[in-house]
Amino acid sequence: MRYISTRDNIAPLSAAEAINLGMVPAGGLFVPESIPHIAPWDSSQTTYHETARRILASLLTEFSDTELTTCIDKAYNHTTFDIASVVDLVPLGSSRFVMELWHGPTAAFKDVALQIMPSFMGLVKKKLEERSHTVILVATSGDTGKAALEGFRDREGISIVVFYPADGVSKVQELQMTTTGGANTHVVAVKGNFDDCQTGVKALFGDSALSKRIRAKGFAFSSANSINWGRLCPQIVYYYHAYQRLLAEGKVRSGDPVDFCVPTGNFGNILAGYYARRMGLPVRKFICASNRNRILTDFFAEGTYDRNREFHRTISPAMDILISSNLERFLFEVTGHDADRVRQWYGALAETGKFTIEPDIRDKINEIVDAVWVDESQVLTTIGTTFRQNGYVVDPHTAVGVAAAHAASDGDVPLVIDSTASPYKFSGSVLQGIEGTTPSDEFACVERLQELSGTEVHRAVKGLRERPVRHRRCIEPHQMRQTVEAILGIDEIP
Ligand SMILES: *Cc1c(COP(=O)(O)O)cnc(C)c1O
């Protein structure tokens, strides 16, 4: 399987090379040249691991069975995930299911990908005989950072630098990151929002003079953001897993369609679902759920992607994004690999902050995507009603999904809502939704939420208060390059 650029600006590469590079150096994202077909299979015994082997083997063809099995077993086991099935599927009323994707070490769905991606990286470096020290640069809206830090800490030959928006993450998210151990981990607060962090990281990747200089010192940049194919492809697995579970439980018969509702930010999670559909999973449609930062909802309705708008800070911060990077892959796929058009659109986006797709493409997208946005009060109301009516606690991101599902689902086919974070990661907002008030101390919120729900506190949050803060850097957005240079010890100050 070869990987090509959404902007047709690099020769096709192997999966290993695509994963090693992260994104196309000249701009653009790697996608598989062709999409393998895997029909859902008949088996009530299939483990998550077996599903992962089937899906990943079809996409990462140069990895041997043994290599893949090693990566999968190392990523998904009783020390990394607190349930044997890795992800769980919980009924929420009739014909609705919540797919709990947050049973990994950091309580967010990103663990599913970021527990396995570092193994891919290690393997890829061996295959490519890449001897330079890999420097993973991450921009995070809160959850990727910690998940990547946990995935990459103490991995040989790799360092990781995480940039997060100084006032854009929750107290728990911030502490999770700044208390991270490991000799190869670096965490930096940026006085700006997530887009500033992401733009800054993209600029570092695009800075060819910098690349040359760090190469000369034995370093090479790579990415753990969902722009890296190695991060995206493990997410395809759980869409299949959910369907296999529904099959095994007799909730669907082979070939019956289902809908998925995905709380969306960078468009990575929902894109993985789209690839599952293209690979043959019977998905009727996706509900693309957004918070007040409704840029995707407007785009799918009007055909214009316009980032010239106010940025809102919400209680679902991991979805506070105005540039959904993976949308580029989606547009490349729905246009039948029209790199010329993608180049034009993303050129316009870089220059004017917006682009418009033709109505026929928009219509084609709307056949498979329903986009819905949910305002803040609705998110809180949904947390409260879901608790009272179903006895189930959802975090604010998942609540966006639940509310969007109420608005967009006709109930004709089973619907799976992706639950992207444990409620304990956002205890304050969750309590606000359930009780209307909230203790000012985040950890008092955690205790109260446990009392109310009777569920166990996620181990990612337990004991966090006592852990020492190890990372205290806080910088302006324009200082990102010099910060990386300082961390690597290659700053030019004489
Ligand atoms: C990252 C994240 C999202 C958004 O996922 P994308 O793949 O960026 O669309 C939603 N919810 C939570 C809790 C997240 O951490």
Short mmCIF file of C-alpha atoms and ligand atoms in Angstrom, two decimals:
data_model
loop_
_atom_site.label_atom_id
_atom_site.label_comp_id
_atom_site.label_asym_id
_atom_site.label_seq_id
_atom_site.Cartn_x
_atom_site.Cartn_y
_atom_site.Cartn_z
CA MET A 1 0.00 0.00 0.00
CA ARG A 2 1.43 3.34 -1.02
CA TYR A 3 0.59 6.74 0.42
CA ILE A 4 0.00 9.86 -1.64
CA SER A 5 -0.36 13.55 -0.84
CA THR A 6 -3.70 15.37 -0.84
CA ARG A 7 -1.90 18.08 -2.83
CA ASP A 8 -0.01 15.80 -5.20
CA ASN A 9 3.29 17.38 -4.23
CA ILE A 10 5.37 14.36 -3.33
CA ALA A 11 6.00 10.98 -4.97
CA PRO A 12 4.03 8.08 -3.44
CA LEU A 13 5.68 6.70 -0.31
CA SER A 14 5.44 3.62 1.86
CA ALA A 15 3.38 3.69 5.06
CA ALA A 16 6.62 3.69 7.01
CA GLU A 17 7.86 6.78 5.22
CA ALA A 18 4.49 8.52 5.57
CA ILE A 19 4.37 7.81 9.30
CA ASN A 20 7.97 8.89 9.74
CA LEU A 21 7.34 12.23 8.00
CA GLY A 22 3.98 12.89 9.69
CA MET A 23 2.81 15.35 7.08
CA VAL A 24 3.95 16.17 3.57
CA PRO A 25 6.89 18.58 3.95
CA ALA A 26 5.55 20.97 1.30
CA GLY A 27 2.04 20.94 2.81
CA GLY A 28 -0.66 18.34 2.37
CA LEU A 29 -1.52 15.12 4.15
CA PHE A 30 -0.80 11.49 3.39
CA VAL A 31 -3.70 9.23 2.44
CA PRO A 32 -3.70 5.64 1.17
CA GLU A 33 -3.49 5.46 -2.59
CA SER A 34 -6.34 2.95 -2.65
CA ILE A 35 -8.74 1.80 0.02
CA PRO A 36 -8.82 -1.89 0.98
CA HIS A 37 -12.14 -3.65 1.37
CA ILE A 38 -13.02 -5.49 4.56
CA ALA A 39 -16.61 -6.63 5.02
CA PRO A 40 -17.78 -7.11 8.61
CA TRP A 41 -17.33 -10.76 9.48
CA ASP A 42 -19.47 -13.22 11.30
CA SER A 43 -18.04 -13.89 14.69
CA SER A 44 -19.17 -13.30 18.22
CA GLN A 45 -15.72 -14.14 19.50
CA THR A 46 -13.68 -11.46 17.79
CA THR A 47 -11.52 -9.55 20.23
CA TYR A 48 -10.50 -5.96 19.78
CA HIS A 49 -7.01 -7.25 19.08
CA GLU A 50 -8.17 -9.47 16.25
CA THR A 51 -10.16 -6.64 14.70
CA ALA A 52 -7.12 -4.40 15.01
CA ARG A 53 -4.94 -7.01 13.28
CA ARG A 54 -7.32 -7.31 10.34
CA ILE A 55 -7.81 -3.59 9.82
CA LEU A 56 -4.23 -2.49 10.38
CA ALA A 57 -2.75 -5.29 8.27
CA SER A 58 -4.79 -4.09 5.30
CA LEU A 59 -3.51 -0.53 5.65
CA LEU A 60 0.06 -1.03 6.83
CA THR A 61 0.97 -3.76 4.39
CA GLU A 62 4.72 -3.61 4.95
CA PHE A 63 4.36 -4.51 8.63
CA SER A 64 4.60 -8.26 9.23
CA ASP A 65 1.97 -10.12 11.25
CA THR A 66 4.40 -10.52 14.10
CA GLU A 67 5.29 -6.84 14.05
CA LEU A 68 1.66 -5.79 14.09
CA THR A 69 0.76 -8.26 16.82
CA THR A 70 3.62 -6.97 18.97
CA CYS A 71 2.47 -3.35 18.50
CA ILE A 72 -1.16 -4.25 19.23
CA ASP A 73 -0.38 -6.30 22.35
CA LYS A 74 1.91 -3.64 23.71
CA ALA A 75 -0.72 -0.93 23.16
CA TYR A 76 -3.84 -2.71 24.38
CA ASN A 77 -3.42 -4.70 27.58
CA HIS A 78 -4.46 -4.68 31.22
CA THR A 79 -1.83 -2.12 32.20
CA THR A 80 -2.88 0.38 29.54
CA PHE A 81 -6.66 -0.07 29.34
CA ASP A 82 -8.95 -0.78 32.28
CA ILE A 83 -11.28 -3.09 30.35
CA ALA A 84 -10.26 -6.14 28.34
CA SER A 85 -12.37 -5.09 25.36
CA VAL A 86 -10.38 -1.80 25.14
CA VAL A 87 -13.53 0.16 24.24
CA ASP A 88 -17.00 -0.39 25.61
CA LEU A 89 -20.47 -0.11 24.10
CA VAL A 90 -23.18 0.99 26.53
CA PRO A 91 -26.88 1.19 25.63
CA LEU A 92 -28.50 4.60 26.04
CA GLY A 93 -32.21 4.10 25.53
CA SER A 94 -33.44 1.96 22.66
CA SER A 95 -31.28 1.61 19.59
CA ARG A 96 -28.76 4.14 20.88
CA PHE A 97 -25.34 3.23 22.13
CA VAL A 98 -22.46 5.09 23.63
CA MET A 99 -19.04 3.87 22.56
CA GLU A 100 -16.75 4.59 25.51
CA LEU A 101 -13.36 5.32 24.03
CA TRP A 102 -11.73 6.63 27.20
CA HIS A 103 -10.60 3.55 29.11
CA GLY A 104 -6.92 4.23 28.39
CA PRO A 105 -4.29 5.81 30.65
CA THR A 106 -5.28 9.47 30.16
CA ALA A 107 -9.09 9.20 30.07
CA ALA A 108 -9.54 10.51 26.51
CA PHE A 109 -10.24 8.65 23.27
CA LYS A 110 -6.87 9.73 21.94
CA ASP A 111 -5.22 6.98 23.98
CA VAL A 112 -6.57 4.38 21.57
CA ALA A 113 -4.33 5.79 18.85
CA LEU A 114 -1.53 7.17 20.95
CA GLN A 115 -0.82 3.97 22.82
CA ILE A 116 0.01 2.22 19.56
CA MET A 117 1.49 4.99 17.47
CA PRO A 118 4.81 5.17 19.36
CA SER A 119 5.36 1.47 18.59
CA PHE A 120 4.70 2.22 14.92
CA MET A 121 7.29 4.99 15.13
CA GLY A 122 9.91 2.74 16.67
CA LEU A 123 9.29 0.11 14.04
CA VAL A 124 9.33 2.61 11.21
CA LYS A 125 12.63 4.05 12.31
CA LYS A 126 14.15 0.58 12.30
CA LYS A 127 12.74 -0.20 8.86
CA LEU A 128 14.01 3.06 7.40
CA GLU A 129 17.31 2.81 9.25
CA GLU A 130 16.57 6.25 10.54
CA ARG A 131 19.28 6.99 13.04
CA SER A 132 18.40 10.55 13.94
CA HIS A 133 16.69 11.32 17.22
CA THR A 134 12.98 11.87 16.53
CA VAL A 135 11.44 15.00 18.00
CA ILE A 136 7.67 14.73 18.18
CA LEU A 137 6.04 18.16 18.06
CA VAL A 138 2.47 18.29 19.30
CA ALA A 139 -0.10 21.05 19.38
CA THR A 140 -2.88 20.15 21.77
CA SER A 141 -6.28 21.49 22.65
CA GLY A 142 -5.96 19.56 25.90
CA ASP A 143 -6.27 15.82 25.43
CA THR A 144 -3.77 14.97 22.70
CA GLY A 145 -0.94 16.41 24.76
CA LYS A 146 -1.26 14.08 27.72
CA ALA A 147 -2.12 11.08 25.58
CA ALA A 148 0.96 11.68 23.42
CA LEU A 149 3.17 12.29 26.45
CA GLU A 150 2.08 8.98 27.98
CA GLY A 151 2.51 7.18 24.68
CA PHE A 152 5.98 8.50 23.97
CA ARG A 153 7.54 8.91 27.42
CA ASP A 154 10.81 7.06 27.83
CA ARG A 155 10.72 5.66 24.29
CA GLU A 156 14.21 5.21 23.01
CA GLY A 157 15.43 7.60 20.33
CA ILE A 158 12.37 9.85 20.64
CA SER A 159 11.64 13.11 22.46
CA ILE A 160 8.32 14.87 22.66
CA VAL A 161 7.49 18.57 22.92
CA VAL A 162 3.87 19.50 23.64
CA PHE A 163 2.43 23.00 23.16
CA TYR A 164 -0.91 23.81 24.78
CA PRO A 165 -2.97 27.03 24.99
CA ALA A 166 -2.20 28.55 28.40
CA ASP A 167 -5.81 29.40 29.24
CA GLY A 168 -7.53 26.97 26.93
CA VAL A 169 -7.42 23.73 28.88
CA SER A 170 -9.05 22.55 32.11
CA LYS A 171 -7.16 22.43 35.41
CA VAL A 172 -7.14 18.65 35.28
CA GLN A 173 -5.89 18.62 31.70
CA GLU A 174 -3.14 21.08 32.56
CA LEU A 175 -2.02 19.14 35.64
CA GLN A 176 -2.10 15.90 33.73
CA MET A 177 0.42 17.36 31.31
CA THR A 178 2.61 19.42 33.61
CA THR A 179 3.10 16.53 36.07
CA THR A 180 4.28 14.13 33.38
CA GLY A 181 7.41 12.17 34.17
CA GLY A 182 9.97 10.81 31.77
CA ALA A 183 13.33 12.19 30.71
CA ASN A 184 12.24 12.82 27.11
CA THR A 185 9.05 14.83 27.75
CA HIS A 186 8.66 18.62 27.42
CA VAL A 187 5.48 20.60 28.03
CA VAL A 188 5.09 24.26 27.03
CA ALA A 189 2.17 26.62 27.69
CA VAL A 190 1.53 29.11 24.86
CA LYS A 191 -0.23 32.43 25.45
CA GLY A 192 -2.76 31.96 22.70
CA ASN A 193 -5.44 29.52 21.59
CA PHE A 194 -5.19 26.06 20.08
CA ASP A 195 -5.03 27.39 16.53
CA ASP A 196 -1.99 29.48 17.51
CA CYS A 197 -0.34 26.30 18.79
CA GLN A 198 -1.27 24.31 15.72
CA THR A 199 -0.23 27.05 13.30
CA GLY A 200 3.06 27.39 15.17
CA VAL A 201 3.77 23.67 14.98
CA LYS A 202 2.91 23.59 11.28
CA ALA A 203 5.30 26.51 10.75
CA LEU A 204 8.08 24.57 12.48
CA PHE A 205 7.46 21.61 10.21
CA GLY A 206 7.45 23.88 7.17
CA ASP A 207 10.65 25.71 8.16
CA SER A 208 13.17 24.03 5.87
CA ALA A 209 16.13 26.00 7.19
CA LEU A 210 15.31 24.82 10.69
CA SER A 211 14.87 21.24 9.47
CA LYS A 212 18.32 21.35 7.93
CA ARG A 213 19.88 22.74 11.07
CA ILE A 214 18.34 20.16 13.37
CA ARG A 215 19.24 17.37 10.91
CA ALA A 216 22.84 18.47 11.12
CA LYS A 217 22.62 18.02 14.89
CA GLY A 218 21.11 14.56 14.58
CA PHE A 219 17.45 15.43 15.11
CA ALA A 220 14.36 15.05 12.91
CA PHE A 221 10.85 16.35 13.51
CA SER A 222 7.75 14.22 13.40
CA SER A 223 4.17 14.60 14.47
CA ALA A 224 1.72 12.84 16.76
CA ASN A 225 -1.24 15.01 15.78
CA SER A 226 -4.01 13.35 13.84
CA ILE A 227 -2.41 14.67 10.68
CA ASN A 228 -0.11 11.64 11.01
CA TRP A 229 -1.54 8.56 9.32
CA GLY A 230 -0.07 6.39 12.07
CA ARG A 231 -2.37 8.17 14.48
CA LEU A 232 -5.44 8.03 12.30
CA CYS A 233 -5.50 4.42 11.16
CA PRO A 234 -5.78 2.85 14.64
CA GLN A 235 -9.03 4.79 15.04
CA ILE A 236 -10.64 2.98 12.12
CA VAL A 237 -10.49 -0.17 14.23
CA TYR A 238 -13.08 0.86 16.82
CA TYR A 239 -15.71 1.61 14.21
CA TYR A 240 -15.43 -1.99 13.09
CA HIS A 241 -15.28 -3.14 16.69
CA ALA A 242 -18.54 -1.35 17.50
CA TYR A 243 -20.25 -2.97 14.55
CA GLN A 244 -18.93 -6.42 15.47
CA ARG A 245 -20.27 -5.90 18.99
CA LEU A 246 -23.71 -4.93 17.66
CA LEU A 247 -23.63 -8.01 15.45
CA ALA A 248 -22.61 -10.26 18.33
CA GLU A 249 -25.33 -8.85 20.56
CA GLY A 250 -27.94 -9.30 17.85
CA LYS A 251 -28.62 -5.57 17.62
CA VAL A 252 -27.95 -5.61 13.88
CA ARG A 253 -27.82 -8.34 11.28
CA SER A 254 -24.92 -8.59 8.87
CA GLY A 255 -25.10 -5.72 6.41
CA ASP A 256 -27.64 -3.65 8.36
CA PRO A 257 -26.72 0.03 8.37
CA VAL A 258 -25.85 2.04 11.48
CA ASP A 259 -25.24 5.72 12.12
CA PHE A 260 -22.34 7.18 14.08
CA CYS A 261 -22.39 10.50 15.89
CA VAL A 262 -18.96 12.00 16.49
CA PRO A 263 -18.07 15.00 18.68
CA THR A 264 -15.69 16.69 16.31
CA GLY A 265 -12.77 19.09 16.47
CA ASN A 266 -9.86 18.40 14.17
CA PHE A 267 -12.01 16.00 12.12
CA GLY A 268 -9.72 13.04 12.84
CA ASN A 269 -12.12 10.76 14.67
CA ILE A 270 -14.98 11.20 12.22
CA LEU A 271 -12.59 10.81 9.29
CA ALA A 272 -11.50 7.43 10.66
CA GLY A 273 -15.17 6.49 10.64
CA TYR A 274 -15.46 7.66 7.06
CA TYR A 275 -12.53 5.45 6.06
CA ALA A 276 -14.24 2.51 7.81
CA ARG A 277 -17.30 3.22 5.69
CA ARG A 278 -15.21 3.37 2.54
CA MET A 279 -13.62 0.06 3.53
CA GLY A 280 -17.02 -1.55 3.61
CA LEU A 281 -18.51 -0.97 7.05
CA PRO A 282 -22.28 -0.46 6.59
CA VAL A 283 -22.58 3.09 7.90
CA ARG A 284 -25.56 5.05 6.67
CA LYS A 285 -24.44 8.45 7.84
CA PHE A 286 -22.26 10.37 10.26
CA ILE A 287 -23.53 13.08 12.53
CA CYS A 288 -20.75 15.63 12.79
CA ALA A 289 -21.33 17.24 16.18
CA SER A 290 -19.77 20.63 16.95
CA ASN A 291 -19.93 23.06 19.85
CA ARG A 292 -20.30 26.84 19.49
CA ASN A 293 -17.25 26.83 17.23
CA ARG A 294 -19.58 25.78 14.47
CA ILE A 295 -17.28 26.26 11.51
CA LEU A 296 -17.92 22.71 10.23
CA THR A 297 -21.69 22.99 10.61
CA ASP A 298 -21.64 26.17 8.54
CA PHE A 299 -19.30 24.62 6.00
CA PHE A 300 -21.48 21.59 5.37
CA ALA A 301 -24.60 23.77 5.18
CA GLU A 302 -23.25 26.57 3.01
CA GLY A 303 -20.20 25.17 1.27
CA THR A 304 -17.92 27.90 2.55
CA TYR A 305 -15.22 27.19 5.09
CA ASP A 306 -14.54 30.53 6.74
CA ARG A 307 -12.20 30.81 9.66
CA ASN A 308 -12.59 34.59 9.84
CA ARG A 309 -14.83 34.40 12.83
CA GLU A 310 -14.78 34.72 16.55
CA PHE A 311 -13.15 31.91 18.46
CA HIS A 312 -15.22 30.71 21.41
CA ARG A 313 -13.85 29.12 24.51
CA THR A 314 -16.31 26.43 25.56
CA ILE A 315 -16.72 23.71 28.17
CA SER A 316 -15.74 21.18 25.49
CA PRO A 317 -12.28 22.66 24.85
CA ALA A 318 -10.95 19.73 22.80
CA MET A 319 -13.44 20.79 20.13
CA ASP A 320 -12.55 24.49 20.19
CA ILE A 321 -10.95 24.50 16.79
CA LEU A 322 -11.29 26.72 13.75
CA ILE A 323 -8.97 24.79 11.46
CA SER A 324 -10.00 21.16 11.20
CA SER A 325 -6.88 19.72 9.62
CA ASN A 326 -8.27 16.37 8.61
CA LEU A 327 -11.05 17.93 6.58
CA GLU A 328 -8.44 18.20 3.84
CA ARG A 329 -8.22 14.42 3.64
CA PHE A 330 -11.98 14.14 3.55
CA LEU A 331 -12.29 16.63 0.70
CA PHE A 332 -9.55 14.84 -1.22
CA GLU A 333 -11.47 11.58 -0.85
CA VAL A 334 -14.94 12.90 -1.70
CA THR A 335 -13.63 14.65 -4.81
CA GLY A 336 -12.14 11.37 -6.02
CA HIS A 337 -8.56 12.49 -5.32
CA ASP A 338 -8.75 15.90 -6.97
CA ALA A 339 -5.43 17.31 -5.72
CA ASP A 340 -5.72 20.40 -7.92
CA ARG A 341 -8.89 21.50 -6.26
CA VAL A 342 -7.58 20.69 -2.78
CA ARG A 343 -4.49 22.78 -3.52
CA GLN A 344 -6.65 25.70 -4.65
CA TRP A 345 -8.90 25.51 -1.61
CA TYR A 346 -6.07 25.27 0.89
CA GLY A 347 -4.13 27.97 -0.91
CA ALA A 348 -7.17 30.21 -0.53
CA LEU A 349 -7.54 29.19 3.11
CA ALA A 350 -3.93 30.17 3.79
CA GLU A 351 -4.30 33.48 1.97
CA THR A 352 -7.81 34.65 2.80
CA GLY A 353 -8.88 32.36 5.60
CA LYS A 354 -11.66 30.81 3.57
CA PHE A 355 -12.62 28.70 0.58
CA THR A 356 -15.82 27.56 -1.08
CA ILE A 357 -16.61 24.16 -2.53
CA GLU A 358 -18.94 23.65 -5.45
CA PRO A 359 -22.59 22.80 -4.69
CA ASP A 360 -22.31 19.33 -6.25
CA ILE A 361 -19.51 18.42 -3.85
CA ARG A 362 -21.42 19.87 -0.93
CA ASP A 363 -24.48 17.81 -1.88
CA LYS A 364 -22.40 14.69 -2.14
CA ILE A 365 -21.01 15.29 1.34
CA ASN A 366 -24.45 15.92 2.77
CA GLU A 367 -25.58 12.49 1.65
CA ILE A 368 -23.34 10.98 4.29
CA VAL A 369 -22.79 13.76 6.84
CA ASP A 370 -25.35 15.57 8.98
CA ALA A 371 -23.67 18.46 10.71
CA VAL A 372 -25.16 19.81 13.91
CA TRP A 373 -23.89 22.31 16.43
CA VAL A 374 -24.89 22.56 20.06
CA ASP A 375 -24.77 25.66 22.24
CA GLU A 376 -23.36 25.73 25.74
CA SER A 377 -26.65 25.69 27.62
CA GLN A 378 -27.81 22.70 25.59
CA VAL A 379 -24.61 20.87 26.49
CA LEU A 380 -25.27 21.39 30.20
CA THR A 381 -28.93 20.47 29.87
CA THR A 382 -27.97 17.28 28.04
CA ILE A 383 -25.52 16.27 30.78
CA GLY A 384 -28.33 16.73 33.33
CA THR A 385 -31.09 14.93 31.41
CA THR A 386 -28.82 12.05 30.39
CA PHE A 387 -27.98 11.53 34.05
CA ARG A 388 -31.58 11.76 35.24
CA GLN A 389 -33.19 9.74 32.44
CA ASN A 390 -30.51 7.15 31.78
CA GLY A 391 -28.49 7.18 34.97
CA TYR A 392 -25.47 7.76 32.78
CA VAL A 393 -22.84 10.46 33.15
CA VAL A 394 -21.37 12.04 30.03
CA ASP A 395 -18.54 14.53 29.75
CA PRO A 396 -19.22 17.83 27.92
CA HIS A 397 -17.72 16.59 24.62
CA THR A 398 -19.81 13.45 24.62
CA ALA A 399 -22.80 15.60 25.62
CA VAL A 400 -22.35 17.60 22.42
CA GLY A 401 -22.65 14.27 20.62
CA VAL A 402 -25.70 13.16 22.59
CA ALA A 403 -27.47 16.48 21.97
CA ALA A 404 -26.58 16.41 18.27
CA ALA A 405 -27.86 12.84 18.05
CA HIS A 406 -31.20 13.92 19.54
CA ALA A 407 -31.42 16.66 16.96
CA ALA A 408 -30.33 14.73 13.89
CA SER A 409 -31.21 11.07 14.31
CA ASP A 410 -34.48 9.73 12.93
CA GLY A 411 -34.20 6.56 15.00
CA ASP A 412 -34.52 4.39 11.89
CA VAL A 413 -31.21 2.65 12.35
CA PRO A 414 -29.06 1.94 15.42
CA LEU A 415 -26.95 4.91 16.37
CA VAL A 416 -23.56 4.84 18.05
CA ILE A 417 -22.37 8.00 19.79
CA ASP A 418 -18.61 8.24 20.27
CA SER A 419 -17.83 9.08 23.90
CA THR A 420 -14.51 10.85 23.71
CA ALA A 421 -13.61 11.56 27.34
CA SER A 422 -14.30 10.28 30.83
CA PRO A 423 -16.60 12.63 32.76
CA TYR A 424 -13.97 12.77 35.50
CA LYS A 425 -11.73 14.72 33.21
CA PHE A 426 -14.28 17.55 33.20
CA SER A 427 -15.93 17.09 36.59
CA GLY A 428 -16.73 20.78 37.12
CA SER A 429 -18.79 21.17 33.94
CA VAL A 430 -20.41 17.79 34.47
CA LEU A 431 -21.58 18.79 37.97
CA GLN A 432 -22.77 22.11 36.60
CA GLY A 433 -24.96 20.16 34.21
CA ILE A 434 -26.28 17.75 36.82
CA GLU A 435 -26.68 19.97 39.87
CA GLY A 436 -26.56 23.49 38.47
CA THR A 437 -23.75 24.42 40.83
CA THR A 438 -20.21 23.35 41.23
CA PRO A 439 -17.55 23.55 43.95
CA SER A 440 -14.80 25.97 42.91
CA ASP A 441 -12.08 23.40 43.51
CA GLU A 442 -11.72 20.96 40.63
CA PHE A 443 -10.85 18.08 42.93
CA ALA A 444 -13.83 18.72 45.18
CA CYS A 445 -15.83 18.35 41.95
CA VAL A 446 -14.24 14.98 41.30
CA GLU A 447 -15.24 13.79 44.78
CA ARG A 448 -18.77 15.10 44.44
CA LEU A 449 -19.18 13.49 41.03
CA GLN A 450 -18.10 10.17 42.45
CA GLU A 451 -20.60 10.52 45.27
CA LEU A 452 -23.41 11.34 42.86
CA SER A 453 -22.71 8.75 40.20
CA GLY A 454 -21.27 5.93 42.26
CA THR A 455 -18.74 5.27 39.52
CA GLU A 456 -15.06 4.83 40.11
CA VAL A 457 -12.83 7.87 39.58
CA HIS A 458 -10.77 7.37 36.42
CA ARG A 459 -7.21 6.47 37.39
CA ALA A 460 -5.89 9.32 35.19
CA VAL A 461 -7.49 11.78 37.62
CA LYS A 462 -6.97 9.91 40.89
CA GLY A 463 -3.98 11.21 42.80
CA LEU A 464 -3.33 14.00 40.32
CA ARG A 465 -3.47 16.70 42.97
CA GLU A 466 -0.52 15.22 44.84
CA ARG A 467 1.77 14.83 41.86
CA PRO A 468 4.58 17.40 41.57
CA VAL A 469 4.49 19.86 38.65
CA ARG A 470 7.56 19.25 36.51
CA HIS A 471 6.95 21.56 33.54
CA ARG A 472 6.56 25.32 33.92
CA ARG A 473 7.52 26.91 30.58
CA CYS A 474 5.08 29.58 29.35
CA ILE A 475 5.80 31.47 26.12
CA GLU A 476 4.37 33.80 23.46
CA PRO A 477 3.29 32.14 20.19
CA HIS A 478 6.22 33.67 18.29
CA GLN A 479 8.69 32.02 20.67
CA MET A 480 7.88 28.46 19.67
CA ARG A 481 10.87 28.00 17.41
CA GLN A 482 13.42 29.33 19.86
CA THR A 483 11.83 27.22 22.59
CA VAL A 484 12.31 24.06 20.56
CA GLU A 485 15.88 25.08 19.82
CA ALA A 486 16.52 25.68 23.51
CA ILE A 487 15.03 22.30 24.44
CA LEU A 488 17.21 20.56 21.87
CA GLY A 489 20.22 22.60 22.94
CA ILE A 490 20.83 24.01 19.47
CA ASP A 491 19.99 27.67 20.04
CA GLU A 492 22.40 29.98 18.35
CA ILE A 493 22.98 32.32 21.23
CA PRO A 494 26.79 32.43 21.48
C1 LIG B 1 -9.69 15.44 20.51
C2 LIG B 1 -11.04 15.36 21.09
C3 LIG B 1 -12.17 15.56 20.30
C4 LIG B 1 -12.09 15.91 18.84
O1 LIG B 1 -11.62 14.86 18.07
P1 LIG B 1 -11.08 15.13 16.57
O2 LIG B 1 -10.51 13.85 16.14
O3 LIG B 1 -10.05 16.21 16.72
O4 LIG B 1 -12.24 15.58 15.78
C5 LIG B 1 -13.41 15.42 20.91
N1 LIG B 1 -13.52 15.14 22.22
C6 LIG B 1 -12.45 14.95 23.00
C7 LIG B 1 -12.65 14.67 24.46
C8 LIG B 1 -11.17 15.04 22.47
O5 LIG B 1 -10.11 14.86 23.26
#
